[in-house]
Every structure is written in C-alpha cells, then in structure tokens.
Short mmCIF file of N, CA and C in Angstrom, two decimals:
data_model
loop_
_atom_site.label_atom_id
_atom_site.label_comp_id
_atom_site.label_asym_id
_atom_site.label_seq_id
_atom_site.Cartn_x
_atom_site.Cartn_y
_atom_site.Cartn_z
N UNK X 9 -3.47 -3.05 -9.43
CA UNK X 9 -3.47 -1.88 -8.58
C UNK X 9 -2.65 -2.16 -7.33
N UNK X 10 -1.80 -1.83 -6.85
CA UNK X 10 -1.13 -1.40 -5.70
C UNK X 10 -1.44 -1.67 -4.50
N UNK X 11 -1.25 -2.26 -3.63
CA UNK X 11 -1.82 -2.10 -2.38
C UNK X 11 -1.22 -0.82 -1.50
N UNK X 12 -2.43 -0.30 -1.25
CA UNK X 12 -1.98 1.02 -0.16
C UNK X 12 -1.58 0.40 1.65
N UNK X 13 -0.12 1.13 1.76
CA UNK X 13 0.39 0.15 3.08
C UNK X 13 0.58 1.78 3.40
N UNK X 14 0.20 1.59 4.86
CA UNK X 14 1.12 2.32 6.35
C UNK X 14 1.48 1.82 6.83
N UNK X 15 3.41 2.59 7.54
CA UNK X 15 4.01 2.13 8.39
C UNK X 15 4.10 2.58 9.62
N UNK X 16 3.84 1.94 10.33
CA UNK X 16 4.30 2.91 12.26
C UNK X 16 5.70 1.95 12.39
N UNK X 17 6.92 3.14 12.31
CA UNK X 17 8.06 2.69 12.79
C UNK X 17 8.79 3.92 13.06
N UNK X 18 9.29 4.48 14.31
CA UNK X 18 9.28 5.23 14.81
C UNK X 18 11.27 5.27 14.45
N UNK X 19 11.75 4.34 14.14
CA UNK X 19 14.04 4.01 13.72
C UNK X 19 13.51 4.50 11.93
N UNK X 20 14.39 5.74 12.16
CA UNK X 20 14.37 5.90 10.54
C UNK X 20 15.16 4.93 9.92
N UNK X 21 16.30 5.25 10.72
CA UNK X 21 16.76 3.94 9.63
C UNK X 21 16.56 2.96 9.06
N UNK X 22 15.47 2.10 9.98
CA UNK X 22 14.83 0.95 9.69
C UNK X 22 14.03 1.60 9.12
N UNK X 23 13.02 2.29 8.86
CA UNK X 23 11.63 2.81 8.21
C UNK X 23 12.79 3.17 6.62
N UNK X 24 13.98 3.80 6.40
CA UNK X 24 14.58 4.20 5.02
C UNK X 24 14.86 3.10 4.52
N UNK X 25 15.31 1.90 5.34
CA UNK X 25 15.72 0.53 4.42
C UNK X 25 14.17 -0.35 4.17
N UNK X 26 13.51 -0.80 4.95
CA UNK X 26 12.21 -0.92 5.01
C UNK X 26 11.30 -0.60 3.71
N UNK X 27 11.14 0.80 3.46
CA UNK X 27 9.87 1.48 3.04
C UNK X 27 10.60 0.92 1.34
N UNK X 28 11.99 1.14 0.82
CA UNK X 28 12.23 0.52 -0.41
C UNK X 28 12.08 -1.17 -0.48
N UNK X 29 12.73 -2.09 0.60
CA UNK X 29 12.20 -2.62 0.28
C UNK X 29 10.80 -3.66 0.07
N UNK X 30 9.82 -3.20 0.77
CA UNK X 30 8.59 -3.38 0.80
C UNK X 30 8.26 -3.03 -0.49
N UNK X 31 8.36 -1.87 -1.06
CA UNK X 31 7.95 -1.40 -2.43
C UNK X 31 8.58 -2.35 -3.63
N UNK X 32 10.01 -3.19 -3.83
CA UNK X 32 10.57 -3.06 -4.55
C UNK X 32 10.59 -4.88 -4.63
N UNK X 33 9.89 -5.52 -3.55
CA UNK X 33 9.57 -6.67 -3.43
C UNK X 33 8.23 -7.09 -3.82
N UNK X 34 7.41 -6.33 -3.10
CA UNK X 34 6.11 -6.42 -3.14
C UNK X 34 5.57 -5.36 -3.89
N UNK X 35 4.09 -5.62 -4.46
CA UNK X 35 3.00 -5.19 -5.01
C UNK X 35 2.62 -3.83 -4.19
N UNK X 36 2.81 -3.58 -3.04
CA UNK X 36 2.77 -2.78 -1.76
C UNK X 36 3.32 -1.28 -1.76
N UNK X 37 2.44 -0.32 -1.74
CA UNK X 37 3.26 1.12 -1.89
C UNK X 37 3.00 2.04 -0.58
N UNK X 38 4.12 2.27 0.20
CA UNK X 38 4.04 3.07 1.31
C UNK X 38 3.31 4.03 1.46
N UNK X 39 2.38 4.74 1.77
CA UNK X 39 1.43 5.86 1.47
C UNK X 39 1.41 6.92 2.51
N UNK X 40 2.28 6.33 3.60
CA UNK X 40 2.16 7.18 4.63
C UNK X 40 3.19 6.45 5.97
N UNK X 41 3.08 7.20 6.91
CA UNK X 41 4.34 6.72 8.10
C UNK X 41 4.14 7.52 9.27
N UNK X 42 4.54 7.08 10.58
CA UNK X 42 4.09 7.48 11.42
C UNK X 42 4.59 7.00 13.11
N UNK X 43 5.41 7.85 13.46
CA UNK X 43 6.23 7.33 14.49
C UNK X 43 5.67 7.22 15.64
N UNK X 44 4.63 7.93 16.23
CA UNK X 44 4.09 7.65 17.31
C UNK X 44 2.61 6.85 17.34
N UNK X 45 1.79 6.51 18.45
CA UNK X 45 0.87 5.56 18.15
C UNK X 45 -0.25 7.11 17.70
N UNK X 46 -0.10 8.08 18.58
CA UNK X 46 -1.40 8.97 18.41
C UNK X 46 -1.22 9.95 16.87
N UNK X 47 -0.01 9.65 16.34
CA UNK X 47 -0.27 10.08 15.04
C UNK X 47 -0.61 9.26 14.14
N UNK X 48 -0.32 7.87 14.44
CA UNK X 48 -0.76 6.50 13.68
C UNK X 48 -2.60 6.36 13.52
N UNK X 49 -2.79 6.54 14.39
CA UNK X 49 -4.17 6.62 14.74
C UNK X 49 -5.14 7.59 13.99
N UNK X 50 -3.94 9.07 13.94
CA UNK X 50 -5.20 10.02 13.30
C UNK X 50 -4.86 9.70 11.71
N UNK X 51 -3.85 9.35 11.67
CA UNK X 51 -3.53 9.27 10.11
C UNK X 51 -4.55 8.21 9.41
N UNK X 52 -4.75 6.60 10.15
CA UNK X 52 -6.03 6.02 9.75
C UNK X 52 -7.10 6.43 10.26
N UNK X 53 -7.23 7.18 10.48
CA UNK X 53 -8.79 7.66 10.67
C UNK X 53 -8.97 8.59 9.75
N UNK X 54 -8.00 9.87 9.07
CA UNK X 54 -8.19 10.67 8.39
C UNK X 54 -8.37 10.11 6.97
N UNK X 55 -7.77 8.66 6.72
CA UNK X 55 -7.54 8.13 5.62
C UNK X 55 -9.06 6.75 5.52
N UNK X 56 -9.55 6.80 6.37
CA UNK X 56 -10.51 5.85 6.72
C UNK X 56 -10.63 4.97 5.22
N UNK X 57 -10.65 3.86 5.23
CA UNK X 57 -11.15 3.35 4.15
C UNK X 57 -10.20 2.86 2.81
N UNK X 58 -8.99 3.95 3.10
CA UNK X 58 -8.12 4.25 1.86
C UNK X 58 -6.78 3.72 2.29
N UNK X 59 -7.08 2.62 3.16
CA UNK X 59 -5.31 1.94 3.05
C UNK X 59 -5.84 0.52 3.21
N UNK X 60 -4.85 -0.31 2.83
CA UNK X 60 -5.23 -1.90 2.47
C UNK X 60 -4.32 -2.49 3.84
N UNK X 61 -3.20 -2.30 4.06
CA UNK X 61 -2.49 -3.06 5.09
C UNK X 61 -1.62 -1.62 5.65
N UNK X 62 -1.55 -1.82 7.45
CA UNK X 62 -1.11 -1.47 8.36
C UNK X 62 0.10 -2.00 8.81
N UNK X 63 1.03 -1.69 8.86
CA UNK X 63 2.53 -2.52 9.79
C UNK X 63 2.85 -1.67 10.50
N UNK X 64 3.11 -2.41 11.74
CA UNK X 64 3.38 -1.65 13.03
C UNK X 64 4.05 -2.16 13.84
N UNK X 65 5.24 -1.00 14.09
CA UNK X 65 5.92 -1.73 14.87
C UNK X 65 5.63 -1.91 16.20
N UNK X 66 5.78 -2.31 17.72
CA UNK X 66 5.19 -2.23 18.65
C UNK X 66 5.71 -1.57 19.58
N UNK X 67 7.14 -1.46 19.73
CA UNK X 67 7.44 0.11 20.60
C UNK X 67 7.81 1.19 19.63
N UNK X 68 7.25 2.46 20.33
CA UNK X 68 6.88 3.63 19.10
C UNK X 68 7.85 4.53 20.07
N UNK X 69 7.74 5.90 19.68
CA UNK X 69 8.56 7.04 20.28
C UNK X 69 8.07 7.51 21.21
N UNK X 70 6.82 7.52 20.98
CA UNK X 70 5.38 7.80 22.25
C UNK X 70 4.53 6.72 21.92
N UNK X 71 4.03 5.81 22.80
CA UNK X 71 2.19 5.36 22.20
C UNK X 71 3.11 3.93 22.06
N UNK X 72 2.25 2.68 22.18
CA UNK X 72 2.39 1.79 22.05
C UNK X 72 1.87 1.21 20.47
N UNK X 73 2.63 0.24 19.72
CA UNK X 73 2.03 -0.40 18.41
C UNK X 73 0.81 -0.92 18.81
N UNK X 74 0.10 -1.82 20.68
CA UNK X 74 -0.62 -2.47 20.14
C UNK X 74 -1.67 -1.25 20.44
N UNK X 75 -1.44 -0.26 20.89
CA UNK X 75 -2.59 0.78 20.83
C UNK X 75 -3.36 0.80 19.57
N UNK X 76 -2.42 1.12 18.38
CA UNK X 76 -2.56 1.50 17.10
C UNK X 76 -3.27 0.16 16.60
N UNK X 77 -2.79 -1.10 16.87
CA UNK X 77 -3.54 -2.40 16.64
C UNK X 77 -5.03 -2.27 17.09
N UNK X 78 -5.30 -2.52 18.28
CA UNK X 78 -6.40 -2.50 18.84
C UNK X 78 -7.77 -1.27 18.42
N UNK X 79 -6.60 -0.07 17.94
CA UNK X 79 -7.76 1.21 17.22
C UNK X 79 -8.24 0.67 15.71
N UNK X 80 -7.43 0.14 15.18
CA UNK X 80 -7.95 -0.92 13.97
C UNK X 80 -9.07 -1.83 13.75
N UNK X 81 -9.49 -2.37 15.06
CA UNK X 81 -10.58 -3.72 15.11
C UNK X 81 -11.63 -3.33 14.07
N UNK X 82 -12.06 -1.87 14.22
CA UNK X 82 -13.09 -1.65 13.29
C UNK X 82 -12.85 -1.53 11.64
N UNK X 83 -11.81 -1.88 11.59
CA UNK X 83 -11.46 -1.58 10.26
C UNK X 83 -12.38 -2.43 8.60
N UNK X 84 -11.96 -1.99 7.43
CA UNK X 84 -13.41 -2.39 6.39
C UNK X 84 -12.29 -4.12 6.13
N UNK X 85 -13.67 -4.79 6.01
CA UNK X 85 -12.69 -6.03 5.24
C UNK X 85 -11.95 -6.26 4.77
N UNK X 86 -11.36 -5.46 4.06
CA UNK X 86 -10.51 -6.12 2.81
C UNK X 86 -8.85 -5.52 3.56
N UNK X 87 -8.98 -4.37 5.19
CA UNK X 87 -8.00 -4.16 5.56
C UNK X 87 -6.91 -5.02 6.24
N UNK X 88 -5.67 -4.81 6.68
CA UNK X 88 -5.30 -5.80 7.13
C UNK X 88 -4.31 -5.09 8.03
N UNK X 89 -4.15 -5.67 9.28
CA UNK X 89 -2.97 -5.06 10.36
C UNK X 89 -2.16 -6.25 10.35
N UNK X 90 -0.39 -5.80 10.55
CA UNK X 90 0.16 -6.88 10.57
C UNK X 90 1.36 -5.88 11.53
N UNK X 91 1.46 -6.64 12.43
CA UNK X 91 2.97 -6.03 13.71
C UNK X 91 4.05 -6.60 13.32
N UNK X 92 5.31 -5.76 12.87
CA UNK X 92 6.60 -5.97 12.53
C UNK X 92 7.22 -5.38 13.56
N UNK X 93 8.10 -6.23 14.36
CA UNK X 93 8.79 -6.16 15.71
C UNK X 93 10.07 -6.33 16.05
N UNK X 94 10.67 -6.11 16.87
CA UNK X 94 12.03 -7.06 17.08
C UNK X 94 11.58 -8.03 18.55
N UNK X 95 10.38 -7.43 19.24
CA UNK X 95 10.16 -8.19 20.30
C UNK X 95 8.59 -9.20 19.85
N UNK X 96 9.02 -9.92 18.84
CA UNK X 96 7.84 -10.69 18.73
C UNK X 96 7.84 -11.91 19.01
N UNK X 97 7.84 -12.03 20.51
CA UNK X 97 7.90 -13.26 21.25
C UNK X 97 6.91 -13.78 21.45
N UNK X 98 6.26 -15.13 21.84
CA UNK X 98 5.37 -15.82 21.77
C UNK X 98 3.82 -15.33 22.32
N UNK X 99 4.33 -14.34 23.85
CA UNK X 99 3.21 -13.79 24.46
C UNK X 99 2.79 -12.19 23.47
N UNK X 100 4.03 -11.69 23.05
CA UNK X 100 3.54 -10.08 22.26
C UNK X 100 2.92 -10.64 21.13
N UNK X 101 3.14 -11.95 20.32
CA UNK X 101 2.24 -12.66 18.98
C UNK X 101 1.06 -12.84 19.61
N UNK X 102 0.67 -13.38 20.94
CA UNK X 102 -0.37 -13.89 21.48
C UNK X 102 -1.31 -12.68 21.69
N UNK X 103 -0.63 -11.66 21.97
CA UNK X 103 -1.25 -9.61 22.81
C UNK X 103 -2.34 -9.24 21.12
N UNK X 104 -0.94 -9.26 20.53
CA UNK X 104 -0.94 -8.64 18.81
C UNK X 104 -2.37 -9.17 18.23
N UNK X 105 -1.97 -10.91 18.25
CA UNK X 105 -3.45 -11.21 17.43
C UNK X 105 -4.89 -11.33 18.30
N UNK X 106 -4.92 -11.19 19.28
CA UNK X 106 -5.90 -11.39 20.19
C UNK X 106 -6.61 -9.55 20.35
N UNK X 107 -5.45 -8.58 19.91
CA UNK X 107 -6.06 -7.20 19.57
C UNK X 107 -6.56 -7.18 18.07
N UNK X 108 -6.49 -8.01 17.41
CA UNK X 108 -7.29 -7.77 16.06
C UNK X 108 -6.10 -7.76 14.61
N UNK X 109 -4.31 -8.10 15.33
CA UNK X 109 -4.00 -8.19 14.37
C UNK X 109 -3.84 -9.29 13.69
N UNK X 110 -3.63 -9.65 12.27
CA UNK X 110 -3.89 -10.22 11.00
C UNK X 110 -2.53 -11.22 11.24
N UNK X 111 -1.23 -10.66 11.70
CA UNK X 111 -0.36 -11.41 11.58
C UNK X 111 0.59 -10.82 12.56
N UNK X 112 1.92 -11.40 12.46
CA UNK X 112 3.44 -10.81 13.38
C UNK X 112 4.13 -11.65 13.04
N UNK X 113 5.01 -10.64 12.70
CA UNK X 113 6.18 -10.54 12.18
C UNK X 113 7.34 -10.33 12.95
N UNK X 114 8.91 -10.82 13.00
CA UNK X 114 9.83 -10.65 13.50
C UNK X 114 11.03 -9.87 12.74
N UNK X 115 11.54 -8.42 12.94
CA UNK X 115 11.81 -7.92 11.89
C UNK X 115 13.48 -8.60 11.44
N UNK X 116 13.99 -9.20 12.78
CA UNK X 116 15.34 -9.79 12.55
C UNK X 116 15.29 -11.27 11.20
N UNK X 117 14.27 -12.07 11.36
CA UNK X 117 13.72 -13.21 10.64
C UNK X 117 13.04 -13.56 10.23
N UNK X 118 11.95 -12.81 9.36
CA UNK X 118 10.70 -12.64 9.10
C UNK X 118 10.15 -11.72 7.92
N UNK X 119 11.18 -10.98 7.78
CA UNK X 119 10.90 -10.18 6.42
C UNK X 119 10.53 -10.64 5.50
N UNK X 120 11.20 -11.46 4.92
CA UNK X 120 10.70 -12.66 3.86
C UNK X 120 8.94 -12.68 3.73
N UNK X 121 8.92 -13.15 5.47
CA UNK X 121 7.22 -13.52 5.35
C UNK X 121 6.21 -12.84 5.31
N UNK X 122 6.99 -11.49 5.79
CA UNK X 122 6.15 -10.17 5.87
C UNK X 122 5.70 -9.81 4.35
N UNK X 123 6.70 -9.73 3.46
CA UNK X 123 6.89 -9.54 1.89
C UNK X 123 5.55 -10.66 1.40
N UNK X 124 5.69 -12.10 1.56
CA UNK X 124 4.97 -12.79 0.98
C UNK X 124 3.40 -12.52 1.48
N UNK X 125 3.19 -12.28 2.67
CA UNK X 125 1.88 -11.60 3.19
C UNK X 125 1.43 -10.35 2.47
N UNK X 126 2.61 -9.49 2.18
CA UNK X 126 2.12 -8.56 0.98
C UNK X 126 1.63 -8.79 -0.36
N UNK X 127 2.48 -9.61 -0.85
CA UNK X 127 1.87 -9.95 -2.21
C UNK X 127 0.63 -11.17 -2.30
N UNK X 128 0.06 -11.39 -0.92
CA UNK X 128 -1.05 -12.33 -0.69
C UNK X 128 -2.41 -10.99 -1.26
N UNK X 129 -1.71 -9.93 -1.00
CA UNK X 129 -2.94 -8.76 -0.65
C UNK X 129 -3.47 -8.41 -1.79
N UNK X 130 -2.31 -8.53 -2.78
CA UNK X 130 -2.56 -8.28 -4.16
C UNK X 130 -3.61 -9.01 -5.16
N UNK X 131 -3.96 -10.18 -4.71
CA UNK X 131 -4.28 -11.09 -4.77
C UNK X 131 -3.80 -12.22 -6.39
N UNK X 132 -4.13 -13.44 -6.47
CA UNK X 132 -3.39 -14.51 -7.79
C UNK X 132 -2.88 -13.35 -8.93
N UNK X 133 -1.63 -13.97 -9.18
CA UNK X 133 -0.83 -13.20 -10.62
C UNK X 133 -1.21 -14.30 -11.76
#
C-alpha cells in the first residue's frame, strides 16, 4: 500500500519536479499540496488520520513551515513530518526537530535522503 504524503511547497516549479519525483522513486503518493502554512494546517486536520508523511518546506507564501511543523506534534504514530528546505542550516535543523519534526532535509543535497526516508515508511521489501 502506498504511503499517503503532503506537500507544503509554496515554488511550483519545485512542487511540479518534486511531486513526480517523490512518486516515481518512492513507494510515496502525493495526496495533496499546499502553499501556505494556514491552508497546510486545515488540509491535515480535515484529513486527520489519513496521511502517513508531511514535507514541508519552511518559507511558505504566507505562514511559516515550522508553524505547520509544530501543528503536527499531535499527530497518530505511524505519522511522520519531515522539512525539505533550502535553508536547512544547523540552527533551522535544531528549530525543525525540537518542534516535533521527524527529520530535515536540504533540498539542494538531500533529496536522495529524503527519497530513502520515504521508502523507510513503506516498511522491509
């Protein structure tokens, strides 16, 4: 079965190259997207329960990523938040996981790891 992923990335461009290949690497199927933090927010809440992993980027169009991080804490076990950035410097990794996220990611050098964190979700092939 698929893992259900949302993206908050507010650069289509990056969200059109992105959303294929997340799908086309990984086990991982985009289910939804969301450029600002306060639509990020209602979208997991409306979906409560029904997405497996979160990626977020951390500056949005409106609303901050770690907003959208930090509205997550309550999330069910098996969910997972992970921040895909271009500013994921030592203190925004330090902000990110100390709000409840799972991982961070650097979107210039890091894709790779982002991908392999996806197919962790899937769990043993």
């Amino acid at each position: 079965m698929p893992v259900t992923a949302f993206l908050v990335e507010d650069n289509k461009v990056i969200r059109d190259n992105l959303i294929p290949a997340i799908e086309s690497l990984s086990a991982a199927r985009v289910e939804g997207v969301a450029e600002t933090a306060d639509d990020a927010v209602a979208w997991l809440i409306s979906h409560d329960g029904h997405w497996d992993v979160a990626v977020v980027d951390l500056f949005l169009r409106k609303g901050s990523g770690l907003n959208v991080v930090e509205r997550c804490r309550d999330r069910e076990p098996h969910q997972r938040v992970v921040v895909l950035s271009n500013y994921a410097t030592p203190e925004m990794r330090r902000q990110a996981l100390l709000l409840g996220a799972d991982a961070v990611f650097d979107k210039s050098t890091e894709i790779d790891a982002l991908i392999d964190f996806l197919e962790t979700l899937n769990g043993p092939h």
